[in-house]
Amino acid sequence: MHDFRSDNVAGAAPEVMTALATASTGQAAPYGNDALTARVTERLSAIFETQVAVFPVATGTAANALALSALAPPFGAIYCHEEAHITVDECGAPEFFTGGAKLVPLPGAHGKLTPDTVARAVARAGVGVVHKVQPSALSLTQATEAGTVYRPDEVEALVEVAHAGGMAVHMDGARFANAVARLGCAPAALTWKAGVDVLTLGGTKGGCLAAEAVVFFNPAMAEDFGYARKRGGHLVSKTRFLSAQLDAWLADELWLRLSGHANTMADRLAAGLGKLPGVVLEYPVEANELFVRLPESTIAALEAAGFGFYRWDDGLVRLVTAFDTPATSVDAFLKIASGT
Amino acid sequence: MHDFRSDNVAGAAPEVMTALATASTGQAAPYGNDALTARVTERLSAIFETQVAVFPVATGTAANALALSALAPPFGAIYCHEEAHITVDECGAPEFFTGGAKLVPLPGAHGKLTPDTVARAVARAGVGVVHKVQPSALSLTQATEAGTVYRPDEVEALVEVAHAGGMAVHMDGARFANAVARLGCAPAALTWKAGVDVLTLGGTKGGCLAAEAVVFFNPAMAEDFGYARKRGGHLVSKTRFLSAQLDAWLADELWLRLSGHANTMADRLAAGLGKLPGVVLEYPVEANELFVRLPESTIAALEAAGFGFYRWDDGLVRLVTAFDTPATSVDAFLKIASGT
Amino acid sequence: MHDFRSDNVAGAAPEVMTALATASTGQAAPYGNDALTARVTERLSAIFETQVAVFPVATGTAANALALSALAPPFGAIYCHEEAHITVDECGAPEFFTGGAKLVPLPGAHGKLTPDTVARAVARAGVGVVHKVQPSALSLTQATEAGTVYRPDEVEALVEVAHAGGMAVHMDGARFANAVARLGCAPAALTWKAGVDVLTLGGTKGGCLAAEAVVFFNPAMAEDFGYARKRGGHLVSKTRFLSAQLDAWLADELWLRLSGHANTMADRLAAGLGKLPGVVLEYPVEANELFVRLPESTIAALEAAGFGFYRWDDGLVRLVTAFDTPATSVDAFLKIASGT
Amino acid sequence: MHDFRSDNVAGAAPEVMTALATASTGQAAPYGNDALTARVTERLSAIFETQVAVFPVATGTAANALALSALAPPFGAIYCHEEAHITVDECGAPEFFTGGAKLVPLPGAHGKLTPDTVARAVARAGVGVVHKVQPSALSLTQATEAGTVYRPDEVEALVEVAHAGGMAVHMDGARFANAVARLGCAPAALTWKAGVDVLTLGGTKGGCLAAEAVVFFNPAMAEDFGYARKRGGHLVSKTRFLSAQLDAWLADELWLRLSGHANTMADRLAAGLGKLPGVVLEYPVEANELFVRLPESTIAALEAAGFGFYRWDDGLVRLVTAFDTPATSVDAFLKIASGT
């Protein structure tokens, strides 16, 4: 039975595997001085319609923590949603890479922050007061941990508050592809045109084996990033193997097609579940994650049938679809859920 | 023309690529809770003839720095050869991961430390004196940065001094495979039977894309390692893709055949160069690296011919062979070097 | 006019100054190997009725952060009240000294945590889950930031939850003297007999110039503390000058008399203010701090008269008394406040 | 018998104690917002003939480590003499405060670095190479650990090399007063006029109880220093008590008179010992430290007589004089040493 626990239980997209095999022969300069890595930067510059500085790494935790370390000093405060992966699920990686900056979790409905919440937090922060950690970065998760998506104008409004408070803006884009695929907008509109300073663009959940890109829209901010990445053990010697994945994934909008499929499967799940009595979708389904309240008997039946998913809370389960989730698996799940 | 700059300009072994492709379909538990990762631990336990705790990571820098962080507190001193990669080429990664421990570089002929040198350093260290960083770890590089190899009894003698001084022993095995292939001894004899506590076993240079294993011979020392790895951004979500590489590389002694080939190519280079007038091999060639003094005219001719290698020092060049170095490339190099 | 902003605007008690002058002549072994430092340990062992390990330092921030670094690893979580000094007012010092542990702020009425709140937090923490920071320490502030005081049984109940969750317990005792003076109980009953593992005992606010003591009730926990203190720059070379302060302050219960006076002055303020119309004491006054809601006109009148105090929030002011606050200053303040 | 082990076995100068007592009454703003702290900045600006930014702290370790953290990023290299206190005697404090920068010890006769040595080290450093820690700071010790003194032109030549290599220059002035007193030159000539960026000016060894000043000649470099100091636990709440010491010590050239006396006593020792057969002064005596080779029988006789000093090495002893060393103690020592 299908495992809906996370999009990281999926394998790799065939196109990515093929590219990797192609890249595996012959000699190439190490540490990112290869042609594939250069091409990834070109592709991302084209996709984002501006010259970007790109640093491939192997994990999202590294991408986020390193990006934040470029924005926040050790005495900095990093604001994020209280459910953000960076504060909940990375065992303190941002604290480690920043040299001990403080993550300040903020509440927000549907996994989203609002400008007011951020503004109030900064107003209380004690800017310039030596006893207080100093507002340095705002981190937005796109798509959010609740499976919702910020619109460009929402990002823009949050950035405005952040920049006014002297903070740089980081976007945790582990599922950025799903957000773009959903909104159908230009990647630039969701990021630098709305003021985002650095994006961690996740390829792993979207069809790569292990490949993320830290994308700086203002290359000047990346001045010391190479040292931080090396020092963190995240400069892969045969970087071509990270870049080959990203290159294939970004080519011909494969990244959007793959994440679009995941979104469609989430919609299919949502549509099917939404019809069932006693079933409540906790949040709007805007990416590839669903949080659903199900009767305990339904949950038990699904578990008994061998489906994988997380019990998030009493009666609340999380379902995640992926680039390779078969519609048949969704339908099989819905069949059990409907008790038919 | 062939690039002899490093073994990290090589691609990946076909067996490894095939295993990766096989692993790329289907669902698997993330974060190392998959069957391939379990099999890697089994394989390494068999290879080392003892139950080991294994942590795959993507880079050698991470493997070394994380391993050292398990051995040395922030106020610790880590002794190593003055040419050791950990102190010369990792941009301070060990300092970062240990929270600021001090690497103490020690001299030694042919890239090797001697028990006397280590003993004298520990005697001067001020054990128990609060003003002094405390001897915590000895790090040995096997094969060494000079392309030489410690014999089991040499390791044992060094470990004895280290343990007597209250230090744990780390082996940087980025080229451990080359050392084992050269010596033809049991991996256990070079490691835990000689007292080594933790090995970072390098797969990348030996034919993997990006895969290293931190191997604890005393699993109790690894108690907190999982947290450190996660926090360092080195827990790969789709860990099966690291493990698939290591699994294939370790199967049927592929790792030793591949590194054995690299060694043979180094020998072939050494034999050919050794015959030339005015050419001096700086160190015994015991793994897959050569340090050779060549007349400037020869160096220039090789460069003009398009061969890649590092000028290490005045008149000294470094040549590195890899698992896939063709004999024809070696011979072509020798032909130019001999001026015939 | 008197400054009620904090007890750190006070000077030093004459007895402490005299002791310092006496200690200032002659030679003494540095770094705490002097007779006065030994005597401080003896005094504290007697006061706490158990053999303690004592480390004098110059600031409360250092005392707290160093103590916490002995209890929590870099991947640890430290639970504390959301208003605790360690998380609100130390610019991330605990994060710095622990290597990036995470402070988890918890709510609680009157500045106090309850066992339930702590238990729920630990239950949600994900013990043993590698993605989560691990519960490592509970930090209690005694007297609290709200000027309230934990009773021995309250401490005991909190410690029980903490120890059951695998956490050590730290007590931030910047105003521990005020708590003891108020409760009239044995210092042991408020600390190790209730299970507290380490206390940072504040002398500075209580009449010293700059002297705090980190007191380990389980000396085994202090094994590496000397290195951490040195490395943090907190081993004072002429330690006798810290110890002379503490020695005089602890002798003949001076510390309790001084803090008792501060408490009495707080009571006098509370009694006087409590009688006024429109005045509300936000919390019970149990130490030397008052949080009082006053009419804006009263606040303005007090400011105009030159009294110092903090506007904490809309209509809420904080008043702090000290070991040397004159009753006449309290009365002058009350006179203005009463508008008579 | 007199203890010549270090100048930190001395007490405090009476003028300093008197100032402290005077400062001990009345209320004063905390955290350095007091009149005495302002006066210290004024005094130092006058003494150094330029507007300086001053941060008092309680220990030399803190002063050095904090100053270095303002100059070197975590991926930085800090060059210093191989005997420098910062690398030998501070248990890794600079590594801690910088977030893991690497101290690179360099050799040099008489405890002094030469421009050539520094230039060669920087040339080998790999500037801009991501695998290498980056030259960030040069730290000079004045007076040196060998009791010698850099002349203004020597400092200038070293600074020139450092600045050319992109490094800032720190001066560890734990015994800066002794150097100035010896050379009789303007403090400015030894520091900013020669290009030094930041000085840690030691008051403790020179007659204070515990007071050091971090002096930035370029206040822009100190922008984040306040946060780093707070976070390190080195912002003393009653800062007036640090400043009172420094204020008295700096007034009316007391600091130079006190260190001048220490120097004179060192000269007296040197002169007396120099006359004895078999006695060799290891280094020129230019401050208040002597390194002397003595016959073992002489050493034993001095120890038997109860004099304190360190055996530095076989037959080599270190003697340190202080601001309060009596000439009679020197003469008593010489009497035993001469065997008369």
XYZ file of N, CA and C in Angstrom, chain A residues 1-13 17 20-31 58-59 61-62 65 85 89-99 203-210 226-228 230-238 240-241 310 323-325, chain B residues 1-13 17 20-31 58-59 61-62 65 85 89-99 203-210 226-228 230-238 240-241 310 323-325:
414
model
N 0.835 -1.206 0.000
C 0.000 0.000 0.000
C 0.871 1.258 0.000
N 0.329 2.283 -0.516
C 1.112 3.495 -0.688
C 1.444 4.168 0.651
N 2.606 4.766 0.655
C 3.057 5.489 1.845
C 2.889 6.987 1.596
N 1.936 7.576 2.348
C 1.687 9.022 2.202
C 2.363 9.831 3.324
N 3.348 9.227 3.996
C 3.939 9.913 5.139
C 4.666 11.192 4.758
N 5.366 11.116 3.645
C 6.117 12.313 3.245
C 6.496 12.173 1.783
N 6.862 13.288 1.177
C 7.351 13.218 -0.196
C 8.806 12.785 -0.250
N 9.412 12.542 0.897
C 10.783 12.027 0.834
C 10.847 10.498 0.889
N 9.710 9.847 0.859
C 9.746 8.382 0.697
C 9.779 8.022 -0.793
N 9.601 9.010 -1.649
C 9.660 8.771 -3.088
C 11.103 8.559 -3.529
N 11.253 7.988 -4.705
C 12.582 7.788 -5.266
C 13.007 8.997 -6.083
N 13.537 8.743 -7.258
C 14.005 9.844 -8.107
C 13.316 9.761 -9.464
N 13.145 10.912 -10.063
C 12.522 10.957 -11.389
C 13.461 10.339 -12.426
N 17.633 10.571 -13.024
C 18.545 9.414 -13.005
C 19.340 9.316 -14.302
N 22.067 11.798 -14.347
C 23.135 11.415 -13.428
C 24.044 10.383 -14.091
N 23.427 9.426 -14.753
C 24.219 8.397 -15.430
C 25.094 9.036 -16.515
N 24.507 9.957 -17.228
C 25.266 10.636 -18.284
C 26.453 11.397 -17.690
N 26.243 11.956 -16.541
C 27.297 12.766 -15.919
C 28.381 11.909 -15.279
N 28.154 10.617 -15.211
C 29.024 9.805 -14.356
C 30.331 9.390 -15.013
N 30.465 9.616 -16.292
C 31.717 9.215 -16.940
C 32.551 10.441 -17.281
N 33.804 10.193 -17.497
C 34.695 11.292 -17.864
C 35.145 12.083 -16.648
N 36.083 12.974 -16.886
C 36.635 13.780 -15.797
C 35.961 15.150 -15.765
N 35.848 15.696 -14.572
C 35.283 17.041 -14.439
C 35.945 17.735 -13.263
N 36.082 19.031 -13.372
C 36.685 19.790 -12.277
C 35.812 19.640 -11.031
N 36.434 19.500 -9.886
C 35.673 19.285 -8.660
C 35.163 20.599 -8.061
N 34.395 20.480 -6.996
C 34.013 21.613 -6.142
C 33.193 22.676 -6.867
N 23.357 19.166 -0.546
C 22.671 17.874 -0.620
C 21.414 17.777 0.231
N 21.234 18.683 1.176
C 20.058 18.564 2.045
C 19.381 19.914 2.256
N 18.074 20.839 5.116
C 18.536 21.380 6.389
C 19.775 22.239 6.184
N 20.698 21.725 5.405
C 21.911 22.495 5.126
C 21.584 23.772 4.366
N 19.922 26.251 6.812
C 20.791 26.722 7.892
C 21.917 27.586 7.346
N 9.695 24.338 9.654
C 10.667 23.235 9.708
C 11.953 23.679 10.382
N 12.028 21.034 13.215
C 12.448 19.734 12.694
C 13.886 19.653 12.237
N 14.720 20.577 12.656
C 16.094 20.512 12.172
C 17.108 20.420 13.303
N 16.632 19.989 14.441
C 17.518 19.719 15.592
C 18.464 20.878 15.891
N 17.993 22.072 15.611
C 18.831 23.228 15.944
C 19.878 23.556 14.903
N 19.704 23.076 13.676
C 20.699 23.377 12.634
C 20.891 24.882 12.417
N 19.822 25.669 12.354
C 20.052 27.114 12.166
C 20.853 27.729 13.318
N 20.583 27.263 14.521
C 21.363 27.757 15.656
C 22.835 27.386 15.476
N 23.078 26.182 15.019
C 24.447 25.714 14.832
C 25.170 26.552 13.774
N 24.543 26.726 12.634
C 25.235 27.404 11.533
C 25.363 28.910 11.754
N 24.440 29.490 12.477
C 24.543 30.932 12.735
C 25.427 31.236 13.936
N 25.892 30.223 14.628
C 26.658 30.480 15.842
C 25.770 30.863 17.005
N 15.037 20.466 -4.411
C 14.849 19.529 -5.499
C 14.537 18.117 -5.011
N 14.961 17.813 -3.793
C 14.884 16.427 -3.315
C 13.454 15.911 -3.272
N 12.572 16.657 -2.611
C 11.186 16.190 -2.508
C 10.518 16.158 -3.881
N 11.039 16.953 -4.799
C 10.390 17.113 -6.091
C 10.882 16.183 -7.174
N 11.783 15.245 -6.843
C 12.184 14.297 -7.866
C 13.679 14.065 -7.986
N 14.461 14.834 -7.243
C 15.898 14.589 -7.220
C 16.217 13.523 -6.173
N 17.464 13.063 -6.174
C 17.902 12.116 -5.150
C 18.233 12.881 -3.866
N 19.031 13.907 -4.033
C 19.459 14.733 -2.905
C 20.090 15.972 -3.508
N 30.632 30.698 0.280
C 31.487 29.581 -0.115
C 32.290 29.029 1.050
N 32.782 29.917 1.890
C 33.535 29.460 3.059
C 32.616 28.744 4.051
N 31.451 29.319 4.265
C 30.520 28.705 5.215
C 30.108 27.313 4.742
N 31.784 25.264 2.725
C 32.908 24.332 2.846
C 33.083 23.894 4.298
N 33.093 24.875 5.156
C 33.297 24.676 6.576
C 32.201 23.805 7.197
N 31.019 23.876 6.606
C 29.914 23.048 7.080
C 29.939 21.659 6.471
N 30.952 21.377 5.653
C 31.032 20.053 5.041
C 30.036 19.880 3.903
N 29.584 20.986 3.339
C 28.548 20.902 2.313
C 29.033 21.267 0.912
N 30.336 21.362 0.762
C 30.874 21.498 -0.587
C 31.207 20.092 -1.070
N 30.388 19.577 -1.958
C 30.557 18.210 -2.446
C 31.701 18.188 -3.455
N 32.636 17.267 -3.286
C 33.817 17.328 -4.161
C 33.415 17.084 -5.612
N 32.611 16.065 -5.845
C 32.132 15.851 -7.221
C 30.787 16.562 -7.379
N 29.450 18.000 -9.675
C 28.685 17.723 -10.901
C 27.501 16.797 -10.629
N 27.618 15.961 -9.598
C 26.527 15.021 -9.347
C 25.339 15.670 -8.645
N 0.992 10.115 8.740
C 1.277 10.491 10.128
C 0.018 10.890 10.869
N 5.808 13.502 -6.550
C 5.869 13.590 -8.020
C 5.487 12.277 -8.707
N 5.582 11.179 -7.939
C 5.343 9.873 -8.554
C 4.166 9.137 -7.924
N 3.351 9.846 -7.165
C 2.196 9.180 -6.557
C 1.211 8.758 -7.654
N 43.699 15.478 -22.765
C 44.724 14.799 -21.950
C 44.207 14.552 -20.527
N 44.763 13.556 -19.919
C 44.267 13.146 -18.609
C 44.559 14.201 -17.524
N 43.646 14.256 -16.610
C 43.793 15.165 -15.475
C 44.216 14.354 -14.245
N 45.452 14.568 -13.802
C 45.974 13.861 -12.633
C 45.909 14.732 -11.367
N 45.087 15.784 -11.396
C 45.088 16.708 -10.254
C 44.595 16.070 -8.969
N 43.561 15.247 -9.122
C 43.022 14.622 -7.907
C 42.161 13.447 -8.305
N 41.882 12.589 -7.357
C 40.972 11.480 -7.651
C 39.513 11.939 -7.580
N 39.289 13.180 -7.268
C 37.899 13.642 -7.291
C 37.491 14.261 -8.632
N 38.370 14.211 -9.605
C 37.949 14.604 -10.955
C 37.341 13.410 -11.689
N 37.448 12.240 -11.101
C 36.869 11.035 -11.701
C 35.352 11.047 -11.539
N 34.702 10.234 -12.325
C 33.248 10.104 -12.227
C 32.876 9.029 -11.228
N 31.948 8.188 -11.602
C 31.502 7.126 -10.709
C 31.653 5.783 -11.389
N 31.879 4.773 -10.576
C 32.023 3.428 -11.109
C 30.679 2.938 -11.661
N 26.707 3.279 -10.239
C 25.614 3.929 -10.973
C 24.434 2.986 -11.173
N 22.497 2.666 -8.051
C 21.732 3.884 -7.784
C 20.445 3.875 -8.601
N 20.567 3.489 -9.840
C 19.385 3.443 -10.702
C 18.372 2.433 -10.147
N 18.881 1.296 -9.713
C 18.001 0.273 -9.143
C 17.288 0.805 -7.907
N 17.987 1.587 -7.131
C 17.410 2.095 -5.879
C 16.442 3.247 -6.116
N 16.369 3.728 -7.344
C 15.666 5.005 -7.553
C 14.155 4.873 -7.672
N 13.674 3.657 -7.787
C 12.222 3.502 -7.921
C 11.633 2.961 -6.633
N 10.365 3.155 -6.487
C 9.684 2.634 -5.308
C 9.852 3.542 -4.111
N 9.112 3.209 -3.083
C 9.161 4.025 -1.870
C 10.108 3.394 -0.848
N 10.723 4.236 -0.053
C 11.598 3.726 1.013
C 11.544 4.690 2.186
N 11.674 4.143 3.362
C 11.662 4.989 4.553
C 12.830 5.961 4.482
N 12.598 7.195 4.897
C 13.661 8.201 4.794
C 14.632 8.130 5.978
N 15.658 8.967 5.933
C 16.553 9.222 7.060
C 17.303 7.988 7.535
N 27.575 12.692 2.910
C 27.875 12.937 1.503
C 29.283 13.453 1.238
N 29.961 13.944 2.266
C 31.302 14.496 2.020
C 32.307 14.026 3.070
N 34.657 15.949 4.274
C 34.784 17.011 5.271
C 33.780 16.799 6.394
N 32.542 16.501 6.018
C 31.523 16.249 7.035
C 31.873 15.018 7.860
N 34.772 15.933 10.237
C 34.444 16.938 11.249
C 33.429 16.390 12.246
N 44.637 16.834 5.923
C 43.509 17.499 5.264
C 42.662 18.248 6.273
N 42.908 21.785 4.724
C 42.049 21.886 3.541
C 40.558 21.838 3.821
N 40.147 22.081 5.048
C 38.710 21.979 5.308
C 38.140 23.267 5.874
N 38.851 24.355 5.659
C 38.357 25.685 6.023
C 37.848 25.747 7.464
N 38.470 24.945 8.318
C 38.082 25.016 9.728
C 36.851 24.195 10.071
N 36.492 23.233 9.240
C 35.309 22.415 9.539
C 35.415 21.706 10.895
N 36.555 21.118 11.242
C 36.623 20.466 12.558
C 36.401 21.464 13.696
N 36.943 22.667 13.538
C 36.716 23.683 14.558
C 35.228 24.000 14.651
N 34.572 24.080 13.527
C 33.149 24.404 13.501
C 32.333 23.312 14.197
N 32.576 22.078 13.828
C 31.738 21.004 14.353
C 32.031 20.671 15.817
N 33.259 20.904 16.241
C 33.583 20.630 17.648
C 33.241 21.798 18.549
N 32.816 22.895 17.986
C 32.583 24.068 18.816
C 33.862 24.782 19.190
N 34.215 6.811 0.234
C 33.808 6.133 -0.975
C 33.926 7.018 -2.210
N 33.887 8.327 -1.993
C 33.794 9.241 -3.130
C 35.000 9.135 -4.063
N 36.189 9.267 -3.491
C 37.379 9.213 -4.337
C 37.527 7.827 -4.983
N 36.941 6.833 -4.363
C 37.143 5.458 -4.796
C 36.126 4.938 -5.778
N 35.198 5.797 -6.227
C 34.273 5.308 -7.242
C 32.810 5.629 -6.988
N 32.505 6.193 -5.820
C 31.134 6.631 -5.561
C 30.947 8.045 -6.123
N 29.696 8.491 -6.121
C 29.424 9.867 -6.538
C 29.712 10.820 -5.385
N 29.169 10.475 -4.237
C 29.334 11.295 -3.040
C 28.842 10.445 -1.893
N 23.851 10.906 15.941
C 22.675 11.155 15.108
C 22.201 12.589 15.203
N 22.231 13.135 16.395
C 21.820 14.533 16.567
C 22.818 15.476 15.896
N 24.083 15.189 16.091
C 25.110 16.048 15.495
C 25.010 16.029 13.972
N 22.337 15.367 12.112
C 21.133 16.079 11.682
C 21.351 17.588 11.748
N 21.849 17.999 12.879
C 22.099 19.409 13.164
C 23.105 20.028 12.202
N 24.005 19.198 11.710
C 24.980 19.669 10.737
C 24.439 19.643 9.313
N 23.173 19.236 9.167
C 22.593 19.192 7.825
C 23.082 18.002 7.028
N 23.566 16.978 7.705
C 24.156 15.843 7.007
C 23.337 14.560 7.099
N 22.114 14.694 7.567
C 21.214 13.545 7.487
C 20.421 13.701 6.192
N 20.769 12.907 5.217
C 20.138 13.006 3.902
C 18.758 12.368 3.972
N 17.744 13.080 3.498
C 16.395 12.547 3.690
C 16.210 11.232 2.930
N 16.645 11.206 1.683
C 16.577 9.935 0.939
C 17.916 9.213 1.091
N 18.704 6.332 1.277
C 18.947 5.151 0.435
C 19.902 5.444 -0.710
N 19.952 6.701 -1.124
C 20.811 7.025 -2.261
C 22.283 7.145 -1.864
N 49.026 19.190 -10.034
C 49.318 20.369 -9.207
C 50.815 20.600 -9.072
N 40.356 5.297 -9.706
C 39.836 3.961 -10.009
C 39.646 3.735 -11.509
N 39.575 4.839 -12.254
C 39.280 4.709 -13.681
C 40.383 5.276 -14.565
N 41.557 5.507 -13.979
C 42.661 6.033 -14.787
C 43.091 4.970 -15.803
